[in-house]
Short mmCIF file of C-alpha atoms in Angstrom, two decimals:
data_model
loop_
_atom_site.label_atom_id
_atom_site.label_comp_id
_atom_site.label_asym_id
_atom_site.label_seq_id
_atom_site.Cartn_x
_atom_site.Cartn_y
_atom_site.Cartn_z
CA MET A 156 -31.05 14.83 15.58
CA THR A 157 -28.93 11.11 16.27
CA PHE A 158 -27.22 10.29 19.80
CA ARG A 159 -24.35 10.61 18.05
CA HIS A 160 -25.66 14.43 16.72
CA ILE A 161 -26.14 15.42 20.33
CA ALA A 162 -22.75 13.23 21.34
CA ALA A 163 -20.82 15.40 18.77
CA ALA A 164 -22.36 18.52 20.11
CA LEU A 165 -22.04 18.58 23.27
CA ALA A 166 -18.24 16.79 22.78
CA ILE A 167 -17.70 20.99 20.65
CA LEU A 168 -19.77 22.65 24.06
CA VAL A 169 -17.25 21.07 26.03
CA ALA A 170 -13.68 20.81 24.14
CA THR A 171 -10.95 23.54 25.35
CA PRO A 172 -10.05 25.14 22.22
CA THR A 173 -6.60 24.77 23.68
CA LEU A 174 -4.22 21.03 23.93
CA ALA A 175 -2.01 20.84 27.58
CA PRO A 176 1.74 20.50 27.24
CA ALA A 177 2.81 16.86 27.37
CA GLN A 178 5.28 17.25 30.56
CA GLU A 179 3.42 14.78 32.42
CA PHE A 180 3.17 11.87 29.51
CA GLN A 181 6.44 13.46 28.01
CA GLY A 182 7.66 8.68 29.85
CA GLN A 183 5.51 6.98 27.20
CA LEU A 184 5.14 9.55 24.43
CA GLY A 185 8.52 9.09 24.13
CA ALA A 186 8.20 5.43 24.75
CA ARG A 187 5.80 4.50 22.06
CA GLN A 188 6.72 6.81 19.51
CA GLY A 189 9.98 4.82 20.13
CA GLN A 190 8.50 1.74 19.24
CA MET A 191 7.23 3.06 15.41
CA ARG A 192 10.62 4.73 14.53
CA ILE A 193 12.39 1.58 15.57
CA MET A 194 10.04 0.13 13.52
CA ALA A 195 9.73 2.11 10.55
CA LEU A 196 13.61 2.68 10.79
CA ASN A 197 13.87 -1.41 9.54
CA LEU A 198 10.63 -1.71 7.76
CA GLY A 199 12.35 1.41 5.20
CA ILE A 200 15.26 -1.80 4.92
CA LEU A 201 12.79 -4.55 3.70
CA GLY A 202 10.53 -1.52 1.19
CA GLY A 203 14.21 -0.34 -0.07
CA MET A 204 14.21 -4.38 -1.07
CA ALA A 205 11.01 -4.83 -1.90
CA ARG A 206 10.62 -1.91 -4.12
CA GLY A 207 14.07 -2.93 -5.85
CA ASN A 208 15.96 0.16 -4.51
CA THR A 209 17.86 -2.23 -2.93
CA GLU A 210 19.34 -5.72 -3.36
CA TYR A 211 17.53 -8.51 -1.20
CA ASN A 212 20.00 -9.79 1.40
CA ALA A 213 18.56 -12.50 3.36
CA GLU A 214 20.97 -11.95 6.53
CA LEU A 215 19.73 -7.79 5.89
CA ALA A 216 15.92 -9.18 5.98
CA MET A 217 15.97 -11.63 8.46
CA ILE A 218 17.23 -9.08 11.43
CA ALA A 219 15.18 -6.57 10.48
CA ALA A 220 12.01 -8.39 10.24
CA GLN A 221 13.39 -10.27 13.91
CA ASN A 222 13.99 -5.84 15.23
CA ILE A 223 10.11 -5.19 14.33
CA HIS A 224 8.97 -8.84 16.09
CA ALA A 225 10.45 -8.32 18.87
CA VAL A 226 8.90 -4.24 19.40
CA THR A 227 5.68 -5.87 18.69
CA MET A 228 6.32 -8.72 22.05
CA ILE A 229 6.11 -5.25 24.28
CA ASN A 230 3.12 -4.93 26.22
CA GLN A 231 1.48 -1.64 25.58
CA ALA A 232 -0.48 -1.57 28.63
CA VAL A 233 1.92 1.00 30.62
CA MET A 234 2.63 2.78 27.37
CA TRP A 235 -1.19 4.43 27.02
CA PRO A 236 -2.44 5.94 30.41
CA GLU A 237 -6.43 7.65 30.26
CA GLY A 238 -5.01 11.45 28.81
CA SER A 239 -2.97 10.81 26.31
CA ASN A 240 -4.79 11.62 23.56
CA ALA A 241 -5.10 14.62 20.97
CA ASP A 242 -7.17 16.16 22.03
CA ALA A 243 -5.92 16.66 25.27
CA ILE A 244 -2.06 17.15 25.18
CA GLU A 245 0.38 17.47 22.48
CA GLY A 246 2.67 16.32 20.76
CA THR A 247 0.26 12.82 19.99
CA ARG A 248 -1.76 11.94 17.20
CA ALA A 249 -2.98 9.16 19.37
CA LEU A 250 -6.75 9.33 19.09
CA PRO A 251 -9.35 9.16 21.81
CA ALA A 252 -11.12 6.19 20.23
CA ILE A 253 -7.95 3.66 21.58
CA TRP A 254 -9.28 4.28 24.56
CA GLU A 255 -12.83 4.62 24.21
CA ASP A 256 -12.33 0.53 23.01
CA PHE A 257 -9.19 -0.37 24.55
CA ASP A 258 -9.19 -3.81 23.88
CA GLY A 259 -9.85 -3.16 19.91
CA PHE A 260 -6.59 -1.47 20.33
CA LEU A 261 -4.69 -4.04 21.74
CA GLY A 262 -6.40 -6.87 19.45
CA HIS A 263 -5.15 -4.64 16.47
CA TRP A 264 -1.30 -4.51 18.62
CA SER A 265 -1.74 -8.64 18.41
CA ASP A 266 -2.83 -8.75 14.92
CA LEU A 267 0.93 -6.99 14.35
CA GLY A 268 2.23 -8.89 16.20
CA ALA A 269 1.04 -12.25 14.23
CA ALA A 270 1.69 -10.61 10.82
CA ALA A 271 5.50 -9.75 12.50
CA GLU A 272 5.83 -14.08 13.13
CA THR A 273 5.48 -14.48 9.32
CA LEU A 274 7.58 -11.73 7.89
CA VAL A 275 10.15 -13.57 9.92
CA ALA A 276 9.44 -16.71 8.84
CA GLU A 277 9.07 -15.64 5.64
CA ALA A 278 11.61 -12.84 5.49
CA GLY A 279 14.92 -14.92 4.91
CA ASN A 280 13.24 -17.40 2.73
CA GLY A 281 13.68 -15.24 -0.79
CA LEU A 282 12.65 -11.32 -2.19
CA GLU A 283 9.01 -12.44 -3.14
CA PRO A 284 7.98 -14.27 0.19
CA MET A 285 9.36 -11.38 1.87
CA GLN A 286 7.33 -8.86 -0.38
CA GLY A 287 4.08 -11.16 0.81
CA ALA A 288 5.05 -11.07 4.28
CA LEU A 289 5.92 -6.96 4.42
CA GLY A 290 2.20 -6.00 2.40
CA GLY A 291 0.17 -8.25 5.40
CA LEU A 292 3.15 -6.62 8.38
CA GLY A 293 2.04 -3.15 5.81
CA GLN A 294 -1.92 -3.49 6.06
CA GLU A 295 -2.35 -4.06 9.68
CA CYS A 296 -0.25 -1.11 10.41
CA GLY A 297 -2.39 0.78 7.74
CA SER A 298 -5.97 -1.04 9.80
CA CYS A 299 -5.06 0.07 13.11
CA HIS A 300 -3.51 3.96 12.27
CA ASP A 301 -7.08 4.57 10.23
CA ALA A 302 -8.70 3.63 13.72
CA PHE A 303 -6.78 5.33 16.02
CA ARG A 304 -4.50 7.65 14.96
CA GLN A 305 -5.33 11.04 13.83
CA GLU A 306 -4.64 12.43 10.02
CA GLN A 307 -1.78 15.17 9.83
CA MET B 1 -32.85 15.59 10.88
CA ARG B 2 -32.00 17.54 7.53
CA PRO B 3 -30.99 14.97 4.91
CA VAL B 4 -34.16 13.45 6.28
CA PHE B 5 -36.66 16.39 5.98
CA ARG B 6 -35.34 17.22 2.65
CA TRP B 7 -35.75 13.56 1.12
CA LEU B 8 -39.29 13.77 2.28
CA ILE B 9 -39.59 17.12 0.61
CA ALA B 10 -38.69 15.13 -2.25
CA ILE B 11 -40.75 12.69 -2.07
CA ALA B 12 -43.69 15.40 -1.18
CA VAL B 13 -42.48 17.15 -4.92
CA LEU B 14 -42.71 13.11 -6.49
CA GLY B 15 -46.82 13.55 -5.46
CA GLY B 16 -46.99 16.08 -8.21
CA GLY B 17 -46.97 14.91 -11.61
CA ALA B 18 -43.69 17.14 -13.08
CA GLY B 19 -41.96 14.93 -9.44
CA TRP B 20 -42.54 11.80 -10.92
CA ALA B 21 -41.21 13.43 -14.32
CA LEU B 22 -38.30 13.66 -13.46
CA SER B 23 -37.44 11.10 -11.41
CA ALA B 24 -37.82 8.27 -13.80
CA PRO B 25 -35.09 6.13 -14.34
CA GLU B 26 -33.47 6.81 -17.78
CA ALA B 27 -32.45 4.18 -20.43
CA LEU B 28 -29.54 4.29 -22.86
CA PRO B 29 -30.68 4.20 -26.80
CA GLU B 30 -31.08 0.46 -27.56
CA ASP B 31 -28.50 1.49 -30.68
CA ALA B 32 -26.11 3.15 -27.77
CA LEU B 33 -23.73 0.49 -28.42
CA ASP B 34 -24.01 -0.65 -31.81
CA GLY B 35 -20.75 -1.60 -33.28
CA LEU B 36 -18.80 -2.04 -29.86
CA THR B 37 -16.89 -5.70 -29.15
CA GLY B 38 -16.16 -6.07 -25.25
CA ASP B 39 -12.25 -6.58 -25.02
CA PRO B 40 -11.55 -8.79 -22.05
CA VAL B 41 -8.23 -7.55 -21.72
CA ALA B 42 -8.40 -4.03 -22.20
CA GLY B 43 -10.65 -5.03 -19.83
CA GLU B 44 -8.66 -5.82 -16.53
CA ARG B 45 -7.10 -2.46 -16.65
CA ILE B 46 -10.15 -1.23 -15.93
CA PHE B 47 -11.48 -3.19 -13.38
CA TRP B 48 -8.20 -2.50 -11.25
CA ALA B 49 -8.69 0.95 -12.04
CA GLY B 50 -11.71 1.39 -11.49
CA GLY B 51 -11.79 -0.43 -7.81
CA CYS B 52 -15.24 -3.08 -8.05
CA ALA B 53 -12.77 -5.74 -6.36
CA SER B 54 -13.27 -3.66 -3.00
CA CYS B 55 -16.84 -3.05 -3.02
CA HIS B 56 -18.42 -6.81 -4.27
CA ALA B 57 -15.74 -8.78 -2.66
CA ALA B 58 -16.42 -11.10 -0.33
CA PRO B 59 -16.03 -9.39 3.16
CA GLU B 60 -11.89 -9.90 4.44
CA SER B 61 -11.52 -11.59 0.63
CA GLU B 62 -7.71 -11.80 0.17
CA GLY B 63 -5.48 -12.99 -3.08
CA GLU B 64 -7.03 -14.91 -5.80
CA ASP B 65 -10.27 -14.78 -3.75
CA ARG B 66 -11.04 -11.32 -4.75
CA LEU B 67 -11.79 -11.60 -8.43
CA VAL B 68 -14.92 -13.21 -6.96
CA LEU B 69 -17.64 -10.55 -7.23
CA SER B 70 -20.11 -12.42 -4.78
CA GLY B 71 -21.22 -9.58 -2.18
CA GLY B 72 -22.15 -9.33 0.69
CA GLN B 73 -20.00 -5.98 2.09
CA ARG B 74 -21.47 -3.56 4.48
CA PHE B 75 -21.48 -0.60 3.95
CA PRO B 76 -22.71 2.12 7.15
CA THR B 77 -24.00 5.13 6.07
CA GLU B 78 -26.66 8.23 7.92
CA PHE B 79 -28.77 6.97 4.90
CA GLY B 80 -28.58 3.07 6.37
CA THR B 81 -26.55 0.17 5.58
CA PHE B 82 -25.21 -1.18 2.80
CA ILE B 83 -24.91 -4.12 1.20
CA ALA B 84 -22.67 -4.68 -1.79
CA PRO B 85 -24.98 -7.66 -3.97
CA ASN B 86 -23.18 -10.20 -5.85
CA ILE B 87 -22.10 -8.85 -9.72
CA SER B 88 -20.54 -11.42 -10.52
CA PRO B 89 -20.65 -13.97 -13.75
CA ASP B 90 -23.67 -15.85 -12.42
CA PRO B 91 -26.86 -16.62 -14.81
CA GLU B 92 -29.43 -15.87 -11.68
CA ALA B 93 -27.23 -14.79 -8.48
CA GLY B 94 -25.20 -12.88 -10.72
CA ILE B 95 -25.40 -10.38 -13.39
CA GLY B 96 -24.73 -12.86 -15.57
CA GLY B 97 -28.23 -13.08 -17.79
CA TRP B 98 -27.03 -8.36 -18.79
CA SER B 99 -26.98 -7.22 -21.87
CA ASP B 100 -23.57 -5.04 -22.90
CA ARG B 101 -26.77 -2.78 -22.77
CA ASP B 102 -28.30 -3.47 -19.36
CA PHE B 103 -24.13 -3.12 -18.10
CA VAL B 104 -23.43 -0.08 -19.42
CA ASN B 105 -27.09 1.90 -18.44
CA ALA B 106 -25.87 0.59 -14.98
CA LEU B 107 -22.66 2.01 -14.41
CA ARG B 108 -23.62 5.46 -16.22
CA ASN B 109 -26.94 5.94 -15.00
CA GLY B 110 -27.50 4.01 -12.42
CA VAL B 111 -30.41 2.00 -13.79
CA SER B 112 -30.17 -1.73 -12.95
CA PRO B 113 -31.78 -3.77 -16.66
CA ASP B 114 -36.07 -3.87 -14.21
CA GLY B 115 -35.83 -0.41 -14.50
CA ARG B 116 -35.25 1.14 -11.03
CA HIS B 117 -32.89 3.61 -9.66
CA TYR B 118 -29.74 1.98 -7.90
CA TYR B 119 -28.67 3.94 -4.83
CA PRO B 120 -25.37 6.48 -5.32
CA ALA B 121 -23.56 4.54 -2.72
CA PHE B 122 -22.24 2.62 -6.18
CA PRO B 123 -20.61 5.41 -7.80
CA TYR B 124 -21.92 5.37 -10.85
CA SER B 125 -21.63 9.21 -10.62
CA SER B 126 -17.92 8.50 -11.37
CA TYR B 127 -18.69 6.26 -13.96
CA ARG B 128 -20.92 7.34 -15.95
CA LEU B 129 -17.51 9.43 -17.26
CA ALA B 130 -16.03 6.69 -18.76
CA ASP B 131 -15.55 5.69 -22.02
CA THR B 132 -18.30 3.63 -23.47
CA GLN B 133 -15.99 1.51 -25.12
CA ASP B 134 -14.18 0.38 -21.69
CA LEU B 135 -17.05 -0.36 -19.70
CA VAL B 136 -17.49 -2.67 -22.40
CA ASP B 137 -14.47 -4.22 -22.56
CA LEU B 138 -14.73 -3.99 -17.97
CA HIS B 139 -18.42 -6.21 -18.89
CA ALA B 140 -16.58 -8.53 -20.67
CA PHE B 141 -13.59 -9.55 -18.82
CA MET B 142 -16.21 -9.75 -15.79
CA ALA B 143 -18.08 -12.16 -17.30
CA THR B 144 -15.09 -14.54 -17.22
CA LEU B 145 -14.61 -14.13 -13.46
CA PRO B 146 -15.47 -17.59 -11.25
CA PRO B 147 -19.26 -17.12 -11.14
CA SER B 148 -20.68 -17.19 -7.45
CA ASP B 149 -24.11 -18.14 -6.28
CA ALA B 150 -24.13 -16.51 -3.11
CA GLU B 151 -27.87 -14.87 -3.17
CA SER B 152 -27.70 -10.40 -2.91
CA ARG B 153 -29.19 -9.20 0.33
CA PRO B 154 -31.38 -5.92 0.48
CA HIS B 155 -30.13 -2.66 1.27
CA ALA B 156 -31.15 -1.98 5.60
CA VAL B 157 -32.24 1.72 4.27
CA ALA B 158 -35.22 3.41 6.38
CA PHE B 159 -38.10 5.75 5.63
CA PRO B 160 -38.14 8.05 3.75
CA PHE B 161 -34.68 7.08 2.03
CA SER B 162 -36.24 3.23 1.02
CA ILE B 163 -38.45 4.88 -1.52
CA ARG B 164 -35.74 4.72 -4.80
CA ARG B 165 -38.30 6.78 -7.20
CA GLY B 166 -36.50 9.98 -4.88
CA ILE B 167 -33.14 8.69 -6.60
CA GLY B 168 -34.28 10.08 -9.24
CA LEU B 169 -34.23 13.57 -8.50
CA TRP B 170 -31.33 12.97 -6.50
CA LYS B 171 -29.78 12.01 -10.17
CA ARG B 172 -30.88 14.99 -11.37
CA LEU B 173 -29.46 17.34 -8.71
CA PHE B 174 -25.88 16.06 -8.25
CA LEU B 175 -24.48 13.37 -11.78
CA ARG B 176 -23.12 15.15 -13.53
CA ASP B 177 -20.67 14.54 -17.40
CA GLY B 178 -18.37 16.98 -16.74
CA TYR B 179 -14.78 16.07 -15.06
CA THR B 180 -14.65 18.36 -11.67
CA VAL B 181 -11.12 19.65 -12.40
CA ALA B 182 -12.24 21.11 -15.67
CA GLY B 183 -9.84 22.54 -18.34
CA ASP B 184 -7.09 20.95 -20.11
CA LEU B 185 -4.09 19.13 -18.43
CA THR B 186 -1.29 18.15 -19.29
CA GLY B 187 -1.10 14.48 -21.18
CA ASP B 188 -0.12 12.90 -18.18
CA ALA B 189 -2.63 14.45 -15.91
CA ALA B 190 -4.86 14.63 -18.51
CA HIS B 191 -5.13 10.38 -17.64
CA GLY B 192 -4.92 10.71 -14.29
CA ARG B 193 -7.89 12.25 -14.62
CA TYR B 194 -9.71 9.84 -16.67
CA LEU B 195 -8.48 7.65 -14.22
CA ALA B 196 -9.33 9.09 -11.21
CA GLU B 197 -12.36 11.09 -11.78
CA ALA B 198 -13.94 8.66 -13.77
CA LEU B 199 -12.73 5.32 -12.39
CA ALA B 200 -10.73 5.38 -9.23
CA HIS B 201 -13.48 6.83 -7.87
CA CYS B 202 -11.53 8.51 -4.94
CA GLY B 203 -13.59 11.40 -4.70
CA GLU B 204 -15.80 8.99 -3.23
CA CYS B 205 -14.65 9.38 0.10
CA HIS B 206 -12.06 12.18 -0.35
CA THR B 207 -14.26 14.91 -0.65
CA ALA B 208 -16.61 15.87 2.39
CA ARG B 209 -20.25 15.41 1.02
CA GLY B 210 -23.47 17.41 1.79
CA ALA B 211 -26.93 17.37 3.39
CA LEU B 212 -28.68 14.63 0.79
CA GLY B 213 -25.43 12.72 0.04
CA GLU B 214 -23.96 14.27 -2.89
CA LEU B 215 -20.43 15.46 -3.47
CA ASP B 216 -19.23 18.72 -2.72
CA ARG B 217 -17.02 19.98 -5.33
CA ARG B 218 -15.94 22.86 -4.18
CA VAL B 219 -13.33 21.27 -1.63
CA TRP B 220 -13.01 18.31 -4.06
CA LEU B 221 -10.33 15.52 -2.81
CA ALA B 222 -9.33 17.76 0.21
CA GLY B 223 -10.84 15.11 2.85
CA ALA B 224 -13.78 14.78 4.60
CA PRO B 225 -14.69 12.39 8.16
CA ASP B 226 -13.71 8.82 7.97
CA PRO B 227 -17.81 6.59 7.73
CA VAL B 228 -16.17 4.03 9.69
CA GLY B 229 -14.47 5.07 13.05
CA ASP B 230 -13.56 9.13 14.38
CA GLY B 231 -10.78 9.47 11.68
CA ARG B 232 -10.43 11.34 8.60
CA ILE B 233 -10.16 10.86 5.10
CA PRO B 234 -7.39 12.82 4.27
CA ASN B 235 -7.21 15.43 2.66
CA ILE B 236 -4.79 14.83 -1.16
CA THR B 237 -5.04 18.22 -2.75
CA PRO B 238 -1.98 20.27 -3.46
CA GLY B 239 -2.93 22.15 -0.03
CA GLY B 240 -3.07 18.98 2.22
CA LEU B 241 -0.70 16.37 0.92
CA ASP B 242 2.87 17.79 1.04
CA TRP B 243 4.78 14.34 -0.53
CA SER B 244 7.58 14.17 -2.95
CA ASP B 245 5.62 13.07 -6.48
CA GLN B 246 7.88 9.52 -6.25
CA GLU B 247 6.51 9.46 -2.59
CA VAL B 248 3.13 9.26 -3.35
CA LEU B 249 3.51 6.61 -7.17
CA ASP B 250 5.55 4.02 -3.85
CA TYR B 251 2.26 4.58 -1.53
CA LEU B 252 -0.29 3.72 -4.23
CA THR B 253 2.40 0.91 -5.09
CA ASP B 254 2.64 -0.84 -2.17
CA GLY B 255 0.79 1.06 0.03
CA PHE B 256 3.65 2.61 2.97
CA GLU B 257 4.01 6.27 3.93
CA PRO B 258 7.15 8.43 3.28
CA ASN B 259 9.94 7.10 5.53
CA PHE B 260 7.53 4.44 6.35
CA ALA B 261 5.38 5.76 8.79
CA GLY B 262 2.70 3.94 8.36
CA SER B 263 0.64 2.60 5.44
CA ALA B 264 -2.39 1.98 3.63
CA GLY B 265 -5.25 0.38 5.77
CA GLY B 266 -8.83 -0.39 5.84
CA ALA B 267 -10.77 0.40 1.77
CA MET B 268 -7.39 2.20 1.10
CA ALA B 269 -5.40 -0.50 1.61
CA GLU B 270 -7.87 -2.82 -0.57
CA VAL B 271 -7.37 0.20 -3.55
CA VAL B 272 -3.88 0.31 -3.12
CA GLN B 273 -3.68 -3.13 -4.02
CA ASN B 274 -6.25 -3.02 -7.15
CA LEU B 275 -3.44 -0.21 -8.29
CA ALA B 276 -0.64 -2.11 -7.95
CA GLU B 277 -1.98 -4.21 -10.42
CA LEU B 278 -1.85 -1.09 -12.82
CA PRO B 279 0.61 -0.37 -15.22
CA GLU B 280 2.98 2.30 -13.58
CA GLU B 281 2.53 4.13 -16.42
CA ASP B 282 -0.89 4.63 -14.48
CA ARG B 283 -0.59 5.62 -11.14
CA ALA B 284 2.23 7.94 -12.18
CA ALA B 285 -0.70 9.50 -14.10
CA ILE B 286 -2.77 10.02 -10.81
CA VAL B 287 0.56 11.36 -8.78
CA ALA B 288 0.06 14.05 -12.00
CA TYR B 289 -3.21 14.30 -11.17
CA LEU B 290 -3.65 15.26 -8.56
CA ARG B 291 -0.32 17.49 -8.35
CA ALA B 292 -3.38 19.45 -10.67
CA VAL B 293 -5.73 19.53 -8.52
CA PRO B 294 -6.37 22.91 -7.37
CA ALA B 295 -5.31 22.90 -4.09
CA VAL B 296 -7.79 23.32 -0.40
CA THR B 297 -6.60 23.69 2.88
CA SER B 298 -8.15 21.38 5.59
CA GLU B 299 -8.97 24.54 7.29
CA GLN B 300 -11.79 25.56 4.10
CA THR B 301 -13.36 21.89 4.92
CA PRO B 302 -16.76 21.30 6.52
#
């Protein structure tokens, strides 16, 4: 039996079956989910163009890219208080792993920022450059979700 | 730790003559490939469907570099850490010296040209379902890729799993020749089954495993713990995936989840890059197959 197995067994023993309501963290949950929704809305504009569902529009693509970039500039330090994880409260998919490796979590956020900068630089240069930069940004979303967001 | 004991028992069985015979590597008959010639153009489609680059490209490779199959990516498991070998066409460091028979024997039987068992981290459990012609085509395509002289590194696997002969028994117990989703499927779903079960090996990550690392086919594609980190690999049976056909197709093409609420990351981002190279009909066939998989709810998975 490895340490991991023992830790997992202990975690099961101490885990409580019901989750506390999220009242205490309502502000933070709203803020961090809001920033994700702003990104999703703007990704939808770019993704619609990338998939050929809507026509490429350089001006609109730039606006969407800048909005995404603006969100990535928000400092995350105040958004993620201890205890606001999916094992403790309702209404969030934030895994406890975020707090076990907060520096790694912030590192993902800053990688997202770098990808958003590339997107701002490329969004107005035509459909193909925008598609390439959008793909790069998508991978940053996914790699952070893989490590830190609970599966639905 | 249960897997260790089970493996030790397996090794003990090997001590008997029957165990030794049962664990012997299988070889393809000498004439198995007579009359087959590899077509590198057809092989490219098999290459992307099979996802070879996901594991065998150098770590962190992007773009054209994903075609240099120099190996080096590490895969931590509870049995040890496997390190992908160089399978570029370099005659010394890679597999440039292999015959078609060597190649098919590796992908179908999990046996090296010098007669050793490969660990099933190499998904021959899936590839053995592929058509022989497709494997020969794949070999022809891979011979056109850039060679790399990077040396393959040994797996970091501890005793008793380091005794490769034990893999022979594992194969006797767990290798199968039929599809997991058995029975008649309609045209698109049948093509999708071939792509998903024989080539893309979706089940290797999306299906939970038993004590010896074998796939638990009763909960096929119903999700599993992520070997990297704390997350879970999702349930993609109709009991777990409530996306529309178009949403799944879009995801397999560009990685974005419905309503852009997220995107493929990690290993799945690599899979999407591979699948994006296929004609859309292939991705649509995989979607049709996923709809035909028996529904398992996430509560039913171990």
